[in-house]
Amino acid sequence: MTHASRPTLGVGMVGYAFMGRAHSQAWRNTAAFFDLPCTPAMVALAGRSHEQVTAAAERLGWASAETDWRELIRRDDVHVVDICTPGDTHAEIAIAALDAGKHVLCEKPLANTLSEATAMAEAAERAAANGVRAMVGFNYRRVPALALARSLVLDGRLGTIRHVRAQYLQDWIVDPDFPLVWRLEADKAGSGALGDIGAHIIDAAQYVTGDRLVGVSALLETFIKERPIAETSAGLDATVDGDDRRGRVTVDDAALFSGRMSGGALASFEATRFATGRKNVLRLEINGSAGSLAFDLESMNELSFYDHTEDPGTAGFRRILVTEPSHPYAGAWWPPGHVLGYEHTFTHEVKDFVEAIASGTDPEPSFADGLQVQRVLSAVTHSAAHHGAWTAVEGAGDAAHAPSSTATTG
C-alpha cells in the first residue's frame, strides 16, 4: 500500500513550547522512517495567543491554528489530540477529548493530582470500550538501549532482580536568581523534580524490570524558597522582569526515596535539579542473581551488561553499542554506529501510538500505567510529609506492607 492510499490520521496538538516542538518533529518525521499503517496529518495546533500560535503552527508544520482547545476537539478532521501543556490542564483536555471520541497522547506526568489521574484513567477505560486509545508520553521507554535492557530482563539474563537504582540529575535551577517559571509553581506543575523528572525514572525502572513499586520511604527538599518573577520563559530558559519582585517556590527541588519492588527487589531513587554540573543524567542500574545492567541517558546509545554466568577470569561489564538493525527501533534509521538522539524517542513514541490505533490494540504506557506512576508520586509526597514514614503505594496489595520481616530496626 502506498502512502497516498493509506488512511489519514488527523492530529491536533495543544501546546507548542518545549514538548510541543519535540512532538511536532515526531509527527512530521515518523512516516519518513517507519512503514506506518496510516498517514499522520498535522491538522491543527492550539494555543491561547492567536499571534503566537499562528506563528508556531507555521514554524512547526501545522496546517492551521486554534486559540481554544475545545474548538480543536470539535473538528471532524482531528482524530488524535496530543496534549503538551503544563499538568494543570491535562485532565480537563484529555477527558473532554476522550469523551468526544478522540484518541489521546498526553505528556507525563499524567496529571497534577491523584484524583485527576484517576478520572483520566477512568475516561480512557470508557473510551477504550468504543475503540478509542490513550497513551501517556514516557518517551524514555523508546530509547533503544532501555528497550534492549527490558528484553534482557524479560529473557531472564539477569536472573532474580535484587537491586534497582535510579537517578535523574539536572542543574538548570542551581542559580538562586533563576526566574520563577511555571515548573516551580505547584498550581501549574503539581510537583517539582519529583513529578517532572522523578516520574521518568519511576516509569523506566518499572518498565525495564516488569515490576512495580509497592512502597516507599521518602524525603523532599526545596533549597531555594523564593525566586525572581519571570517575564518570559521557553523550555528551560527564562528572563526576569527587572523590578526585583520575587515569588515563592511551591514545589520540591529534590526528591530522594527508597522503595520495594513487587518482585522483592530493593530500590533507590533520586531526582534533583540541583546536581551542579549534571545536565540531563538519567541513570538506571539493575543487579540480579545472574547479571547486571547499567544505562546513562547522556550516553544513550550504550548499555552496559555484566553476565555473571561467564568465567570469572574474563567476565566484566561490556559496552553494547545499541545501533544494530536487530536492536529495538534502530533498524529504521542509520547504519550501525550512527547514533540516535533525544528527539528520536518521540518519533518512536508516535510510531507505536499510530500502530496501536490502527490495530485496535491498547498502547503502552496506558493511562492506567500513568495512574500507577501517579500513585507512587502520591506515596512519596505522603511519606515525605510524615518524616519518611514507610508508605504503601495505593493498589499495590499485600506486597506493599512492609519492609522485609528479616530486616532489623534501630
CSV table of N, CA and C in Angstrom, one decimal, residues 26-85:
chain,number,residue,atom,x,y,z
A,26,ALA,N,8.3,14.8,15.8
A,26,ALA,CA,7.9,13.4,15.6
A,26,ALA,C,6.8,13.2,14.6
A,27,TRP,N,5.8,14.0,14.7
A,27,TRP,CA,4.6,13.9,13.8
A,27,TRP,C,5.1,14.2,12.4
A,28,ARG,N,6.0,15.1,12.2
A,28,ARG,CA,6.5,15.4,10.8
A,28,ARG,C,7.3,14.3,10.2
A,29,ASN,N,8.1,13.5,11.1
A,29,ASN,CA,9.1,12.6,10.5
A,29,ASN,C,8.8,11.2,10.6
A,30,THR,N,7.8,10.7,11.4
A,30,THR,CA,7.7,9.3,11.7
A,30,THR,C,7.4,8.5,10.4
A,31,ALA,N,6.6,9.0,9.5
A,31,ALA,CA,6.2,8.3,8.3
A,31,ALA,C,7.4,8.2,7.3
A,32,ALA,N,8.4,9.0,7.5
A,32,ALA,CA,9.5,9.0,6.6
A,32,ALA,C,10.5,7.9,6.9
A,33,PHE,N,10.4,7.3,8.2
A,33,PHE,CA,11.3,6.3,8.6
A,33,PHE,C,10.7,5.0,8.9
A,34,PHE,N,9.4,5.0,9.2
A,34,PHE,CA,8.7,3.8,9.6
A,34,PHE,C,7.5,3.6,8.7
A,35,ASP,N,7.2,2.3,8.4
A,35,ASP,CA,6.1,1.9,7.5
A,35,ASP,C,4.8,1.9,8.2
A,36,LEU,N,4.2,3.0,8.3
A,36,LEU,CA,3.0,3.2,9.2
A,36,LEU,C,1.7,2.7,8.5
A,37,PRO,N,0.8,2.2,9.2
A,37,PRO,CA,-0.5,1.7,8.6
A,37,PRO,C,-1.4,2.8,8.2
A,38,CYS,N,-1.2,4.0,8.7
A,38,CYS,CA,-1.9,5.2,8.3
A,38,CYS,C,-1.0,6.4,8.3
A,39,THR,N,-1.4,7.4,7.6
A,39,THR,CA,-0.5,8.6,7.5
A,39,THR,C,-0.9,9.7,8.4
A,40,PRO,N,-0.1,10.1,9.3
A,40,PRO,CA,-0.4,11.3,10.2
A,40,PRO,C,-0.5,12.6,9.4
A,41,ALA,N,-1.5,13.4,9.7
A,41,ALA,CA,-1.6,14.7,9.1
A,41,ALA,C,-1.7,15.7,10.2
A,42,MET,N,-0.8,16.7,10.2
A,42,MET,CA,-0.7,17.7,11.2
A,42,MET,C,-1.7,18.8,10.9
A,43,VAL,N,-2.9,18.5,11.5
A,43,VAL,CA,-4.1,19.3,11.1
A,43,VAL,C,-4.1,20.7,11.8
A,44,ALA,N,-4.0,20.7,13.1
A,44,ALA,CA,-4.1,22.0,13.8
A,44,ALA,C,-3.3,22.0,15.1
A,45,LEU,N,-2.9,23.2,15.5
A,45,LEU,CA,-2.2,23.5,16.7
A,45,LEU,C,-3.0,24.5,17.5
A,46,ALA,N,-3.1,24.2,18.8
A,46,ALA,CA,-3.9,25.1,19.7
A,46,ALA,C,-3.1,25.8,20.7
A,47,GLY,N,-3.3,27.0,20.9
A,47,GLY,CA,-2.7,27.8,22.0
A,47,GLY,C,-3.5,29.1,22.3
A,48,ARG,N,-3.2,29.8,23.4
A,48,ARG,CA,-4.1,30.9,23.8
A,48,ARG,C,-3.9,32.1,23.0
A,49,SER,N,-2.7,32.4,22.5
A,49,SER,CA,-2.4,33.7,21.8
A,49,SER,C,-2.5,33.4,20.3
A,50,HIS,N,-3.4,34.2,19.7
A,50,HIS,CA,-3.6,34.0,18.2
A,50,HIS,C,-2.3,34.2,17.5
A,51,GLU,N,-1.6,35.3,17.8
A,51,GLU,CA,-0.3,35.7,17.1
A,51,GLU,C,0.7,34.6,17.3
A,52,GLN,N,0.9,34.2,18.6
A,52,GLN,CA,2.0,33.2,18.9
A,52,GLN,C,1.6,31.8,18.3
A,53,VAL,N,0.4,31.4,18.5
A,53,VAL,CA,0.1,30.0,18.0
A,53,VAL,C,0.1,29.9,16.5
A,54,THR,N,-0.3,31.0,15.8
A,54,THR,CA,-0.2,31.1,14.3
A,54,THR,C,1.2,31.0,13.8
A,55,ALA,N,2.1,31.7,14.5
A,55,ALA,CA,3.5,31.7,14.1
A,55,ALA,C,4.1,30.3,14.4
A,56,ALA,N,3.7,29.7,15.5
A,56,ALA,CA,4.2,28.4,15.9
A,56,ALA,C,3.8,27.3,14.9
A,57,ALA,N,2.5,27.4,14.5
A,57,ALA,CA,1.9,26.5,13.6
A,57,ALA,C,2.7,26.5,12.2
A,58,GLU,N,3.0,27.7,11.8
A,58,GLU,CA,3.7,27.8,10.5
A,58,GLU,C,5.2,27.3,10.7
A,59,ARG,N,5.8,27.6,11.8
A,59,ARG,CA,7.2,27.2,12.0
A,59,ARG,C,7.3,25.7,12.2
A,60,LEU,N,6.3,25.1,12.9
A,60,LEU,CA,6.4,23.7,13.3
A,60,LEU,C,5.8,22.7,12.3
A,61,GLY,N,5.0,23.3,11.3
A,61,GLY,CA,4.5,22.4,10.2
A,61,GLY,C,3.0,22.1,10.4
A,62,TRP,N,2.3,22.8,11.2
A,62,TRP,CA,0.8,22.5,11.4
A,62,TRP,C,0.0,23.3,10.3
A,63,ALA,N,-1.0,22.7,9.8
A,63,ALA,CA,-1.8,23.3,8.7
A,63,ALA,C,-2.6,24.5,9.2
A,64,SER,N,-3.0,24.5,10.4
A,64,SER,CA,-3.9,25.6,10.9
A,64,SER,C,-3.7,25.8,12.4
A,65,ALA,N,-4.3,26.8,12.9
A,65,ALA,CA,-4.2,27.2,14.4
A,65,ALA,C,-5.5,27.4,15.0
A,66,GLU,N,-5.7,27.1,16.3
A,66,GLU,CA,-6.8,27.4,17.0
A,66,GLU,C,-6.4,28.0,18.3
A,67,THR,N,-7.2,29.0,18.9
A,67,THR,CA,-6.9,29.6,20.1
A,67,THR,C,-7.8,29.0,21.3
A,68,ASP,N,-8.5,28.0,21.0
A,68,ASP,CA,-9.3,27.3,22.0
A,68,ASP,C,-9.2,25.8,21.8
A,69,TRP,N,-8.7,25.1,22.8
A,69,TRP,CA,-8.5,23.6,22.6
A,69,TRP,C,-9.9,22.9,22.4
A,70,ARG,N,-11.0,23.5,22.9
A,70,ARG,CA,-12.3,23.0,22.7
A,70,ARG,C,-12.7,22.9,21.2
A,71,GLU,N,-12.3,24.0,20.5
A,71,GLU,CA,-12.6,24.0,19.1
A,71,GLU,C,-11.8,23.0,18.3
A,72,LEU,N,-10.5,22.7,18.8
A,72,LEU,CA,-9.7,21.7,18.2
A,72,LEU,C,-10.4,20.4,18.3
A,73,ILE,N,-10.9,20.1,19.5
A,73,ILE,CA,-11.6,18.8,19.7
A,73,ILE,C,-12.9,18.6,18.9
A,74,ARG,N,-13.6,19.7,18.6
A,74,ARG,CA,-14.8,19.7,17.9
A,74,ARG,C,-14.6,19.4,16.4
A,75,ARG,N,-13.4,19.6,15.9
A,75,ARG,CA,-13.1,19.5,14.5
A,75,ARG,C,-13.2,18.0,14.0
A,76,ASP,N,-13.9,17.8,12.9
A,76,ASP,CA,-14.1,16.5,12.4
A,76,ASP,C,-12.8,15.9,11.8
A,77,ASP,N,-11.9,16.8,11.4
A,77,ASP,CA,-10.7,16.3,10.8
A,77,ASP,C,-9.6,16.0,11.8
A,78,VAL,N,-9.9,16.2,13.1
A,78,VAL,CA,-8.9,15.8,14.1
A,78,VAL,C,-9.4,14.5,14.7
A,79,HIS,N,-8.5,13.5,14.6
A,79,HIS,CA,-8.8,12.2,15.2
A,79,HIS,C,-8.0,11.9,16.4
A,80,VAL,N,-6.8,12.6,16.6
A,80,VAL,CA,-5.9,12.4,17.7
A,80,VAL,C,-5.7,13.8,18.3
A,81,VAL,N,-5.7,13.8,19.7
A,81,VAL,CA,-5.4,15.0,20.4
A,81,VAL,C,-4.1,14.7,21.2
A,82,ASP,N,-3.1,15.5,20.9
A,82,ASP,CA,-1.8,15.4,21.6
A,82,ASP,C,-1.6,16.6,22.5
A,83,ILE,N,-1.5,16.2,23.8
A,83,ILE,CA,-1.5,17.2,24.9
A,83,ILE,C,-0.1,17.5,25.4
A,84,CYS,N,0.4,18.7,25.1
A,84,CYS,CA,1.8,19.1,25.5
A,84,CYS,C,1.8,20.4,26.4
A,85,THR,N,0.8,20.5,27.2
A,85,THR,CA,0.6,21.6,28.1
A,85,THR,C,1.1,21.3,29.5
